[in-house]
CSV table of C-alpha atoms in Angstrom, one decimal:
chain,number,residue,atom,x,y,z
A,16,UNK,CA,86.2,167.0,159.8
A,17,UNK,CA,83.5,165.0,158.2
A,18,UNK,CA,82.8,164.6,155.2
A,19,UNK,CA,79.5,165.9,154.2
A,20,UNK,CA,78.7,164.0,150.5
A,21,UNK,CA,78.2,166.0,148.0
A,22,UNK,CA,74.7,166.8,147.0
A,23,UNK,CA,72.4,166.1,143.8
A,24,UNK,CA,71.8,169.3,142.5
A,25,UNK,CA,68.3,170.6,141.4
A,26,UNK,CA,68.6,171.1,138.3
A,27,UNK,CA,70.6,167.9,138.1
A,28,UNK,CA,67.3,166.1,137.1
A,29,UNK,CA,66.7,168.5,134.1
A,30,UNK,CA,69.8,166.8,132.9
A,31,UNK,CA,68.9,163.2,133.1
A,32,UNK,CA,65.3,163.4,131.7
A,33,UNK,CA,67.8,165.4,128.2
A,34,UNK,CA,65.9,163.7,124.9
A,35,UNK,CA,68.0,160.3,123.7
A,36,UNK,CA,68.8,162.1,120.6
A,37,UNK,CA,70.1,165.2,122.0
A,38,UNK,CA,72.5,163.0,123.5
A,39,UNK,CA,76.3,163.3,121.6
A,40,UNK,CA,77.5,160.1,121.9
A,41,UNK,CA,74.2,158.4,120.2
A,42,UNK,CA,74.6,161.7,117.1
A,43,UNK,CA,78.0,160.3,117.1
A,44,UNK,CA,76.7,156.6,116.8
A,45,UNK,CA,74.6,157.2,114.5
A,46,UNK,CA,76.7,159.6,112.6
A,47,UNK,CA,79.3,156.5,112.3
A,48,UNK,CA,76.8,154.0,111.1
A,49,UNK,CA,75.6,156.2,108.2
A,50,UNK,CA,79.3,156.6,107.5
A,51,UNK,CA,79.7,153.0,107.4
A,52,UNK,CA,76.8,152.5,105.1
A,53,UNK,CA,77.8,155.2,102.7
A,54,UNK,CA,81.0,153.9,102.3
A,55,UNK,CA,79.9,149.9,101.5
A,56,UNK,CA,77.2,151.7,98.9
A,57,UNK,CA,78.7,154.7,97.8
A,58,UNK,CA,82.4,154.6,98.0
A,59,UNK,CA,82.9,157.8,95.5
A,60,UNK,CA,81.1,159.8,97.1
A,61,UNK,CA,82.0,158.5,100.6
A,62,UNK,CA,85.6,159.5,99.9
A,63,UNK,CA,84.4,162.6,99.0
A,64,UNK,CA,83.7,163.7,102.5
A,65,UNK,CA,86.6,163.7,103.5
A,66,UNK,CA,86.8,167.5,104.3
A,67,UNK,CA,84.9,167.1,106.4
A,68,UNK,CA,86.2,164.7,108.7
A,69,UNK,CA,89.4,166.1,108.3
A,70,UNK,CA,88.3,170.1,109.0
A,71,UNK,CA,86.4,168.9,112.4
A,72,UNK,CA,90.0,166.9,113.7
A,73,UNK,CA,91.6,170.4,112.5
A,74,UNK,CA,89.1,172.2,115.0
A,75,UNK,CA,89.9,170.6,117.9
A,76,UNK,CA,93.7,170.2,117.5
A,77,UNK,CA,93.7,173.9,117.0
A,78,UNK,CA,92.1,174.2,120.5
A,79,UNK,CA,94.6,171.0,121.7
A,80,UNK,CA,97.6,173.8,122.5
A,81,UNK,CA,96.1,176.3,124.2
A,82,UNK,CA,93.9,173.8,126.2
A,83,UNK,CA,97.5,171.7,127.5
A,84,UNK,CA,99.1,175.5,128.0
A,85,UNK,CA,95.9,177.0,129.9
A,86,UNK,CA,95.4,174.2,131.5
A,87,UNK,CA,99.0,173.4,132.7
A,88,UNK,CA,99.5,176.8,134.1
A,89,UNK,CA,96.7,177.0,135.8
A,90,UNK,CA,97.0,173.2,137.5
A,91,UNK,CA,100.8,174.3,138.7
A,92,UNK,CA,99.7,178.4,139.4
A,93,UNK,CA,97.1,175.8,142.3
A,94,UNK,CA,100.2,173.9,143.7
A,95,UNK,CA,101.2,175.2,147.0
A,96,UNK,CA,104.4,173.8,147.0
A,97,UNK,CA,106.5,173.7,144.0
A,98,UNK,CA,107.8,170.6,144.6
A,99,UNK,CA,104.6,168.5,144.7
A,100,UNK,CA,104.8,169.8,141.3
A,101,UNK,CA,108.2,168.0,140.4
A,102,UNK,CA,107.4,164.7,142.6
A,103,UNK,CA,103.7,164.8,140.6
A,104,UNK,CA,105.7,164.6,137.4
A,105,UNK,CA,108.3,162.0,138.3
A,106,UNK,CA,105.4,159.8,140.1
A,107,UNK,CA,103.4,160.0,136.2
A,108,UNK,CA,106.7,159.6,134.3
A,109,UNK,CA,107.3,156.5,136.5
A,110,UNK,CA,103.7,155.0,136.2
A,111,UNK,CA,104.2,155.5,132.4
A,112,UNK,CA,107.3,153.9,131.8
A,113,UNK,CA,105.6,150.8,133.9
A,114,UNK,CA,103.2,151.0,132.2
A,115,UNK,CA,104.3,151.2,128.4
A,116,UNK,CA,106.4,147.8,129.2
A,117,UNK,CA,103.6,146.2,130.6
A,118,UNK,CA,101.7,147.1,126.9
A,119,UNK,CA,105.0,145.9,125.3
A,120,UNK,CA,104.7,142.5,126.9
A,121,UNK,CA,100.8,142.1,126.1
A,122,UNK,CA,101.5,142.6,122.2
A,123,UNK,CA,105.3,140.2,122.5
A,124,UNK,CA,102.9,137.9,124.5
A,125,UNK,CA,100.4,137.7,121.7
A,126,UNK,CA,101.8,137.1,118.8
A,127,UNK,CA,104.2,134.7,120.2
A,128,UNK,CA,101.0,132.3,121.6
A,129,UNK,CA,99.0,133.1,118.0
A,130,UNK,CA,102.2,133.2,115.3
A,131,UNK,CA,100.0,134.5,112.6
A,132,UNK,CA,103.0,135.7,110.6
A,133,UNK,CA,104.3,132.1,110.0
A,134,UNK,CA,103.5,130.7,106.2
A,135,UNK,CA,103.8,134.1,104.6
A,136,UNK,CA,107.4,134.0,103.9
A,137,UNK,CA,107.3,137.9,102.3
A,138,UNK,CA,110.8,138.4,100.8
A,139,UNK,CA,111.6,142.5,101.7
A,140,UNK,CA,113.1,143.1,98.6
A,141,UNK,CA,110.0,142.9,96.3
A,142,UNK,CA,107.8,144.9,98.5
A,143,UNK,CA,107.1,148.0,96.8
A,144,UNK,CA,107.9,151.0,100.0
A,145,UNK,CA,106.5,153.9,97.9
A,146,UNK,CA,103.9,156.8,98.2
A,147,UNK,CA,102.9,157.5,101.7
A,148,UNK,CA,104.4,153.8,103.7
A,149,UNK,CA,107.5,155.1,101.7
A,150,UNK,CA,107.8,158.5,103.3
A,151,UNK,CA,107.4,156.9,106.5
A,152,UNK,CA,109.9,154.5,106.5
A,153,UNK,CA,112.6,157.1,105.3
A,154,UNK,CA,111.5,159.1,108.0
A,155,UNK,CA,111.6,156.4,110.6
A,156,UNK,CA,115.1,154.8,109.3
A,157,UNK,CA,116.3,158.2,109.8
A,158,UNK,CA,115.4,159.1,113.5
A,159,UNK,CA,117.5,158.7,116.8
A,160,UNK,CA,116.2,156.9,119.3
A,161,UNK,CA,117.1,160.1,121.5
A,162,UNK,CA,115.5,163.1,119.6
A,163,UNK,CA,112.1,163.1,121.2
A,164,UNK,CA,114.4,164.2,124.3
A,165,UNK,CA,116.0,167.4,122.1
A,166,UNK,CA,112.9,168.3,120.1
A,167,UNK,CA,111.6,169.3,123.7
A,168,UNK,CA,112.5,172.7,123.2
A,169,UNK,CA,111.0,174.5,120.8
A,170,UNK,CA,112.3,176.6,118.2
A,171,UNK,CA,110.3,179.6,118.4
A,172,UNK,CA,107.8,179.9,121.2
A,173,UNK,CA,104.7,180.2,119.3
A,174,UNK,CA,106.1,177.7,116.3
A,175,UNK,CA,105.3,174.8,119.0
A,176,UNK,CA,101.4,175.7,118.4
A,177,UNK,CA,101.9,176.3,114.8
A,178,UNK,CA,103.0,172.9,114.5
A,179,UNK,CA,101.5,171.2,117.0
A,180,UNK,CA,103.2,169.4,118.5
A,181,UNK,CA,102.2,168.8,122.2
A,182,UNK,CA,105.4,168.0,123.9
A,183,UNK,CA,107.1,171.3,123.2
A,184,UNK,CA,103.9,173.2,124.2
A,185,UNK,CA,103.9,170.5,127.5
A,186,UNK,CA,107.5,172.4,128.5
A,187,UNK,CA,106.6,175.7,127.2
A,188,UNK,CA,103.5,175.3,129.5
A,189,UNK,CA,105.5,174.0,132.9
A,190,UNK,CA,108.2,176.4,132.4
A,191,UNK,CA,105.7,179.5,132.4
A,192,UNK,CA,103.9,178.0,135.1
A,193,UNK,CA,106.7,177.4,137.4
A,194,UNK,CA,107.5,180.7,136.5
A,195,UNK,CA,104.7,182.7,137.2
A,196,UNK,CA,104.2,180.4,140.5
A,197,UNK,CA,107.7,181.9,141.7
A,198,UNK,CA,107.4,185.6,141.4
A,199,UNK,CA,104.3,185.7,143.7
A,200,UNK,CA,102.0,188.4,143.9
A,201,UNK,CA,103.3,190.0,140.6
A,202,UNK,CA,102.0,186.8,138.6
A,203,UNK,CA,98.5,186.8,140.6
A,204,UNK,CA,96.6,189.1,138.0
A,205,UNK,CA,98.9,187.0,135.0
A,206,UNK,CA,96.7,183.9,136.5
A,207,UNK,CA,93.5,185.3,137.2
A,208,UNK,CA,94.0,186.0,132.9
A,209,UNK,CA,94.6,182.7,132.6
A,210,UNK,CA,92.1,181.2,134.5
A,211,UNK,CA,89.3,183.3,132.5
A,212,UNK,CA,91.1,182.6,129.4
A,213,UNK,CA,91.2,179.3,130.0
A,214,UNK,CA,86.8,179.4,130.2
A,215,UNK,CA,86.7,181.5,127.2
A,216,UNK,CA,88.8,179.0,125.3
A,217,UNK,CA,86.7,175.7,126.5
A,218,UNK,CA,82.9,177.9,125.8
A,219,UNK,CA,85.0,178.0,121.7
A,220,UNK,CA,85.5,174.2,122.1
A,221,UNK,CA,81.7,174.0,123.0
A,222,UNK,CA,81.3,175.2,119.7
A,223,UNK,CA,83.4,172.9,117.7
A,224,UNK,CA,82.1,169.3,119.3
A,225,UNK,CA,78.4,170.5,118.1
A,226,UNK,CA,79.9,169.7,114.7
A,227,UNK,CA,81.7,165.8,116.6
A,228,UNK,CA,78.7,164.1,115.0
A,229,UNK,CA,79.4,165.4,111.2
A,230,UNK,CA,83.2,164.7,112.2
A,231,UNK,CA,82.6,161.5,112.9
A,232,UNK,CA,80.3,160.8,109.9
A,233,UNK,CA,83.3,162.3,107.4
A,234,UNK,CA,85.7,160.3,109.0
A,235,UNK,CA,84.3,157.2,109.1
A,236,UNK,CA,82.9,157.1,105.7
A,237,UNK,CA,85.9,158.2,103.8
A,238,UNK,CA,87.9,155.5,105.5
A,239,UNK,CA,85.3,152.5,104.3
A,240,UNK,CA,84.6,154.3,101.3
A,241,UNK,CA,88.6,154.9,100.6
A,242,UNK,CA,90.2,150.9,102.0
A,243,UNK,CA,86.8,149.2,101.4
A,244,UNK,CA,85.2,146.6,103.7
A,245,UNK,CA,86.9,143.6,101.8
A,246,UNK,CA,90.3,144.9,103.3
A,247,UNK,CA,89.7,143.2,106.5
A,248,UNK,CA,89.6,140.1,105.0
A,249,UNK,CA,92.8,139.9,104.0
A,250,UNK,CA,94.3,140.6,107.4
A,251,UNK,CA,91.5,139.7,109.5
A,252,UNK,CA,93.2,137.8,111.7
A,253,UNK,CA,95.4,140.1,112.5
A,254,UNK,CA,93.0,142.4,113.4
A,255,UNK,CA,91.0,140.1,115.6
A,256,UNK,CA,94.4,139.6,117.1
A,257,UNK,CA,95.1,143.2,117.8
A,258,UNK,CA,92.0,144.1,119.3
A,259,UNK,CA,91.3,141.2,121.5
A,260,UNK,CA,94.6,141.8,122.8
A,261,UNK,CA,93.9,145.4,123.3
A,262,UNK,CA,90.5,144.7,125.4
A,263,UNK,CA,92.0,142.2,128.1
A,264,UNK,CA,95.0,144.5,128.1
A,265,UNK,CA,92.1,147.3,129.3
A,266,UNK,CA,89.7,145.4,130.7
A,267,UNK,CA,92.7,142.9,132.9
A,268,UNK,CA,96.0,145.1,133.0
A,269,UNK,CA,94.0,148.8,133.6
A,270,UNK,CA,90.6,147.3,135.3
A,271,UNK,CA,92.7,145.3,138.2
A,272,UNK,CA,95.4,148.7,138.4
A,273,UNK,CA,91.8,150.5,139.0
A,274,UNK,CA,89.9,148.2,141.1
A,275,UNK,CA,93.0,147.3,143.6
A,276,UNK,CA,94.4,150.5,144.0
A,277,UNK,CA,91.8,153.2,143.1
A,278,UNK,CA,89.0,151.6,144.0
A,279,UNK,CA,87.0,152.5,141.4
A,280,UNK,CA,85.2,149.8,138.4
A,281,UNK,CA,86.7,150.2,135.0
A,282,UNK,CA,83.3,149.3,133.8
A,283,UNK,CA,81.6,152.5,135.2
A,284,UNK,CA,84.3,154.2,134.0
A,285,UNK,CA,83.5,153.1,130.5
A,286,UNK,CA,79.8,154.4,131.0
A,287,UNK,CA,80.7,157.6,132.1
A,288,UNK,CA,83.5,158.3,129.1
A,289,UNK,CA,81.0,157.1,126.5
A,290,UNK,CA,80.2,160.7,124.9
A,291,UNK,CA,84.6,160.0,124.3
A,292,UNK,CA,84.6,156.7,123.7
A,293,UNK,CA,82.7,156.9,120.0
A,294,UNK,CA,84.4,160.3,119.4
A,295,UNK,CA,87.8,158.7,119.4
A,296,UNK,CA,85.9,155.7,117.6
A,297,UNK,CA,84.6,158.0,115.0
A,298,UNK,CA,87.5,160.3,114.5
A,299,UNK,CA,89.9,157.1,114.8
A,300,UNK,CA,92.5,159.7,117.2
A,301,UNK,CA,92.3,160.5,120.8
A,302,UNK,CA,92.9,164.1,120.4
A,303,UNK,CA,89.6,165.1,120.5
A,304,UNK,CA,88.7,163.8,123.4
A,305,UNK,CA,91.3,165.2,125.7
A,306,UNK,CA,89.2,168.2,126.5
A,307,UNK,CA,86.6,166.3,127.3
A,308,UNK,CA,88.7,163.5,129.5
A,309,UNK,CA,90.2,166.6,131.5
A,310,UNK,CA,86.9,168.1,132.4
A,311,UNK,CA,85.4,165.2,133.4
A,312,UNK,CA,88.4,163.9,135.0
A,313,UNK,CA,88.0,167.0,137.3
A,314,UNK,CA,84.5,167.0,137.7
A,315,UNK,CA,84.8,162.9,139.3
A,316,UNK,CA,86.9,164.7,142.2
A,317,UNK,CA,90.7,164.8,140.4
A,318,UNK,CA,92.4,168.0,142.0
A,319,UNK,CA,92.9,170.4,138.4
A,320,UNK,CA,96.9,170.5,139.6
A,321,UNK,CA,97.0,166.6,138.8
A,322,UNK,CA,94.9,166.7,135.9
A,323,UNK,CA,96.9,169.2,134.2
A,324,UNK,CA,99.8,168.1,134.7
A,325,UNK,CA,99.2,163.9,133.9
A,326,UNK,CA,96.5,164.1,130.9
A,327,UNK,CA,98.5,166.7,128.5
A,328,UNK,CA,102.0,164.3,129.7
A,329,UNK,CA,100.3,161.1,129.0
A,330,UNK,CA,99.0,161.9,125.4
A,331,UNK,CA,102.4,162.0,124.4
A,332,UNK,CA,104.2,159.7,126.7
A,333,UNK,CA,101.7,156.9,127.8
A,334,UNK,CA,100.7,155.5,124.7
A,335,UNK,CA,99.8,151.9,126.1
A,336,UNK,CA,98.1,151.0,122.8
A,337,UNK,CA,100.7,152.1,120.4
A,338,UNK,CA,102.6,150.0,122.4
A,339,UNK,CA,100.5,147.2,121.8
A,340,UNK,CA,100.6,147.7,118.8
A,341,UNK,CA,104.2,148.4,118.2
A,342,UNK,CA,105.1,145.1,120.0
A,343,UNK,CA,102.7,142.7,117.9
A,344,UNK,CA,103.2,144.1,114.5
A,345,UNK,CA,106.7,144.2,114.8
A,346,UNK,CA,106.8,140.3,116.2
A,347,UNK,CA,104.5,139.8,113.4
A,348,UNK,CA,106.8,141.1,110.4
A,349,UNK,CA,109.3,139.5,111.8
A,350,UNK,CA,107.5,136.2,111.2
A,351,UNK,CA,106.1,136.9,107.9
A,352,UNK,CA,109.8,137.3,106.5
A,353,UNK,CA,111.3,134.3,108.1
A,354,UNK,CA,113.2,136.3,110.4
A,355,UNK,CA,114.5,134.7,113.8
A,356,UNK,CA,114.5,136.4,117.1
A,357,UNK,CA,115.5,134.8,120.1
A,358,UNK,CA,114.2,136.0,123.4
A,359,UNK,CA,117.0,137.8,124.0
A,360,UNK,CA,116.8,139.9,120.4
A,361,UNK,CA,113.1,140.4,122.0
A,362,UNK,CA,113.7,141.6,124.5
A,363,UNK,CA,116.4,143.9,123.1
A,364,UNK,CA,113.1,145.1,120.7
A,365,UNK,CA,110.9,145.6,123.7
A,366,UNK,CA,114.0,148.3,125.1
A,367,UNK,CA,114.5,150.1,122.2
A,368,UNK,CA,110.4,150.7,121.9
A,369,UNK,CA,110.7,152.3,125.3
A,370,UNK,CA,112.1,155.1,123.3
A,371,UNK,CA,110.9,154.8,120.1
A,372,UNK,CA,107.3,155.1,121.0
A,373,UNK,CA,107.7,158.1,122.4
A,374,UNK,CA,109.7,160.0,119.5
A,375,UNK,CA,106.4,160.0,117.2
A,376,UNK,CA,103.5,161.0,119.0
A,377,UNK,CA,101.4,163.2,117.8
A,378,UNK,CA,103.3,163.2,114.2
A,379,UNK,CA,100.9,161.9,111.1
A,380,UNK,CA,102.0,158.4,110.4
A,381,UNK,CA,103.5,158.5,114.0
A,382,UNK,CA,102.3,154.4,114.6
A,383,UNK,CA,104.8,153.7,111.5
A,384,UNK,CA,107.9,156.0,112.0
A,385,UNK,CA,108.0,154.5,115.4
A,386,UNK,CA,107.8,151.0,114.2
A,387,UNK,CA,110.6,152.1,111.4
A,388,UNK,CA,112.3,153.1,113.5
A,389,UNK,CA,112.4,150.7,116.1
A,390,UNK,CA,113.2,147.6,113.1
A,391,UNK,CA,116.1,150.5,111.7
A,392,UNK,CA,117.4,151.0,115.1
A,393,UNK,CA,117.8,146.9,115.9
A,394,UNK,CA,118.7,145.9,112.3
A,395,UNK,CA,117.3,142.1,113.0
A,396,UNK,CA,113.8,143.2,110.9
A,397,UNK,CA,113.1,144.6,107.5
A,398,UNK,CA,111.9,148.1,107.8
A,399,UNK,CA,110.4,147.8,104.2
A,400,UNK,CA,108.3,144.7,106.1
A,401,UNK,CA,105.9,147.6,107.4
A,402,UNK,CA,103.9,147.2,103.7
A,403,UNK,CA,102.4,144.1,105.0
A,404,UNK,CA,100.5,146.1,107.4
A,405,UNK,CA,100.1,149.6,105.7
A,406,UNK,CA,96.4,148.6,104.0
A,407,UNK,CA,94.9,147.2,107.4
A,408,UNK,CA,96.5,150.3,109.9
A,409,UNK,CA,93.3,152.2,109.3
A,410,UNK,CA,91.3,150.1,110.9
A,411,UNK,CA,93.6,149.0,113.6
A,412,UNK,CA,93.9,153.4,114.5
A,413,UNK,CA,90.3,153.2,116.6
A,414,UNK,CA,91.9,150.5,119.1
A,415,UNK,CA,95.0,152.2,119.5
A,416,UNK,CA,93.6,155.4,120.2
A,417,UNK,CA,90.9,153.7,122.4
A,418,UNK,CA,93.5,152.2,124.6
A,419,UNK,CA,95.9,155.3,124.7
A,420,UNK,CA,92.6,157.3,125.7
A,421,UNK,CA,91.2,155.0,128.6
A,422,UNK,CA,95.0,154.1,129.5
A,423,UNK,CA,95.7,158.2,130.3
A,424,UNK,CA,92.0,158.2,132.6
A,425,UNK,CA,93.4,155.1,134.5
A,426,UNK,CA,96.9,156.7,134.7
A,427,UNK,CA,95.4,160.3,136.1
A,428,UNK,CA,93.3,158.2,138.4
A,429,UNK,CA,96.0,156.1,139.8
A,430,UNK,CA,97.8,159.4,140.3
A,431,UNK,CA,95.9,161.4,141.8
A,432,UNK,CA,95.0,158.9,144.5
A,433,UNK,CA,99.1,158.3,145.3
A,434,UNK,CA,98.8,162.1,145.4
A,435,UNK,CA,95.5,162.1,147.8
A,436,UNK,CA,94.5,164.4,145.5
A,437,UNK,CA,90.9,161.9,144.5
A,438,UNK,CA,87.8,162.8,146.3
A,439,UNK,CA,86.6,158.7,146.1
A,440,UNK,CA,83.1,159.5,147.7
A,441,UNK,CA,82.4,162.2,144.8
A,442,UNK,CA,84.2,159.8,142.3
A,443,UNK,CA,81.9,156.7,143.0
A,444,UNK,CA,78.9,158.8,143.0
A,445,UNK,CA,79.5,160.5,140.1
A,446,UNK,CA,80.3,157.0,138.0
A,447,UNK,CA,77.2,155.6,139.5
A,448,UNK,CA,75.3,158.3,137.9
A,449,UNK,CA,73.9,159.8,141.4
A,450,UNK,CA,75.6,163.3,140.7
A,451,UNK,CA,75.4,164.4,137.0
A,452,UNK,CA,77.5,167.7,135.0
A,453,UNK,CA,75.4,169.9,133.9
A,454,UNK,CA,76.4,172.9,131.5
A,455,UNK,CA,77.5,176.2,132.8
A,456,UNK,CA,74.7,177.9,130.8
A,457,UNK,CA,72.3,175.8,132.4
A,458,UNK,CA,73.7,176.6,136.2
A,459,UNK,CA,72.1,179.1,138.2
A,460,UNK,CA,74.7,181.7,138.7
A,461,UNK,CA,74.9,180.8,142.8
A,462,UNK,CA,75.3,176.9,141.5
A,463,UNK,CA,78.4,177.3,139.1
A,464,UNK,CA,80.0,179.1,142.0
A,465,UNK,CA,80.1,176.5,144.4
A,466,UNK,CA,83.4,174.4,144.3
A,467,UNK,CA,83.2,170.9,145.4
A,468,UNK,CA,85.3,169.5,148.7
A,469,UNK,CA,88.3,167.9,148.3
A,470,UNK,CA,88.6,164.8,150.6
A,471,UNK,CA,91.5,161.9,150.8
A,472,UNK,CA,90.8,159.1,149.2
A,473,UNK,CA,91.6,156.8,151.9
A,474,UNK,CA,87.6,155.6,153.6
A,475,UNK,CA,88.9,156.5,156.8
A,476,UNK,CA,89.6,159.1,158.2
A,477,UNK,CA,87.8,161.7,155.3
A,478,UNK,CA,89.4,165.4,155.1
A,479,UNK,CA,87.4,168.1,153.2
A,480,UNK,CA,89.0,171.4,152.2
A,481,UNK,CA,87.7,173.7,150.1
A,482,UNK,CA,88.9,172.7,146.1
A,483,UNK,CA,90.5,175.4,143.9
A,484,UNK,CA,88.4,174.5,140.6
A,485,UNK,CA,85.6,174.5,140.2
A,486,UNK,CA,83.9,171.3,138.5
A,487,UNK,CA,85.1,172.3,135.0
A,488,UNK,CA,88.3,173.5,133.6
């Protein structure tokens, strides 16, 4: 069947003429700048803004569990053959592991080339491991590399949602999704209810997102007021190396994967996700951007089932930014404490980090817990050395979260292409700005009911078929 390109909806022109000051990314960017200035000039007042940021992040995290649970069930239910669910999951996990290895190696190469820890000559026995850092060290030292597997099963159904453990929510959602699909017609009313409930949850999300500028302002002003810009100068070279390494990884490694296999441009992806970029930058966590990532990927033409499976799983298993940080920080601590590591020992660290990097996903202080677990498992590098970088961690968290975010965006597009579940012509139109997403409230009833066609990712032999998902999750 000949593919008919998606026409730009008539109301899309109205969306393009939206005043600049009403654009979310402009509002969040302005809030970030105001927060930085306030933290710099009035640190005491700025630190008192912390509840604004933490309340917004808490409101977003409140919705993450239900969104992940509902979208995974809906995605599995929308797949004709359950075998495809297993194959998609297997392909995703394979990609995640390869991506994590690439990120870990990138960090190892960077810190071995520049060796910023040489000359520090820190004595681990004299490092004070009290406060939050001490708790992270203690928790990491008692964490086993295999615990993330045993923790997949929650103690109770609601416990996973109460504790906000995304891995457990994913486990429950996959089990329920397969069960609902397996019972056939008996489960159809439940699937319809899940789809309707998903719409309601995303409407609640749209309400919460209106407070995104306030959340970014509170988080950024507190960070600058609490830690101060002077903290940047103490280990500025390490922060700079981490940022440059991360940018090169996203642009060169992820950009090459996206261009070579998916046939899309990474810079176009940056522009498309600009709202989410500034949201992550302001809040220092990728979780608030998860719903937007899922919605926009589906609007681009990625099958709903692929989005529902790959994105939530990637938020726990595909942490490219955390992997770069983990390898770079481990080698920096080794160099700073005069701990010599051979090539074989560094490769051993890499193997351990493949597992420990998954163990603390979504946990407060997860980066330090994973780092301490790595050092404790190997035993060569003193765990107390994390105190050397504890003060600058806040300034590195934004970069970690952004790399994680874009890593999962590329991963989903890669898996969708692999599964022939990406409408590539539509994706190109959306990234070029030729097709603009319009809020549901602004759509006529007949337009809201339209569903884009599913097209094979190859430019030759294009095919179209009714898509089972709407233009929004």
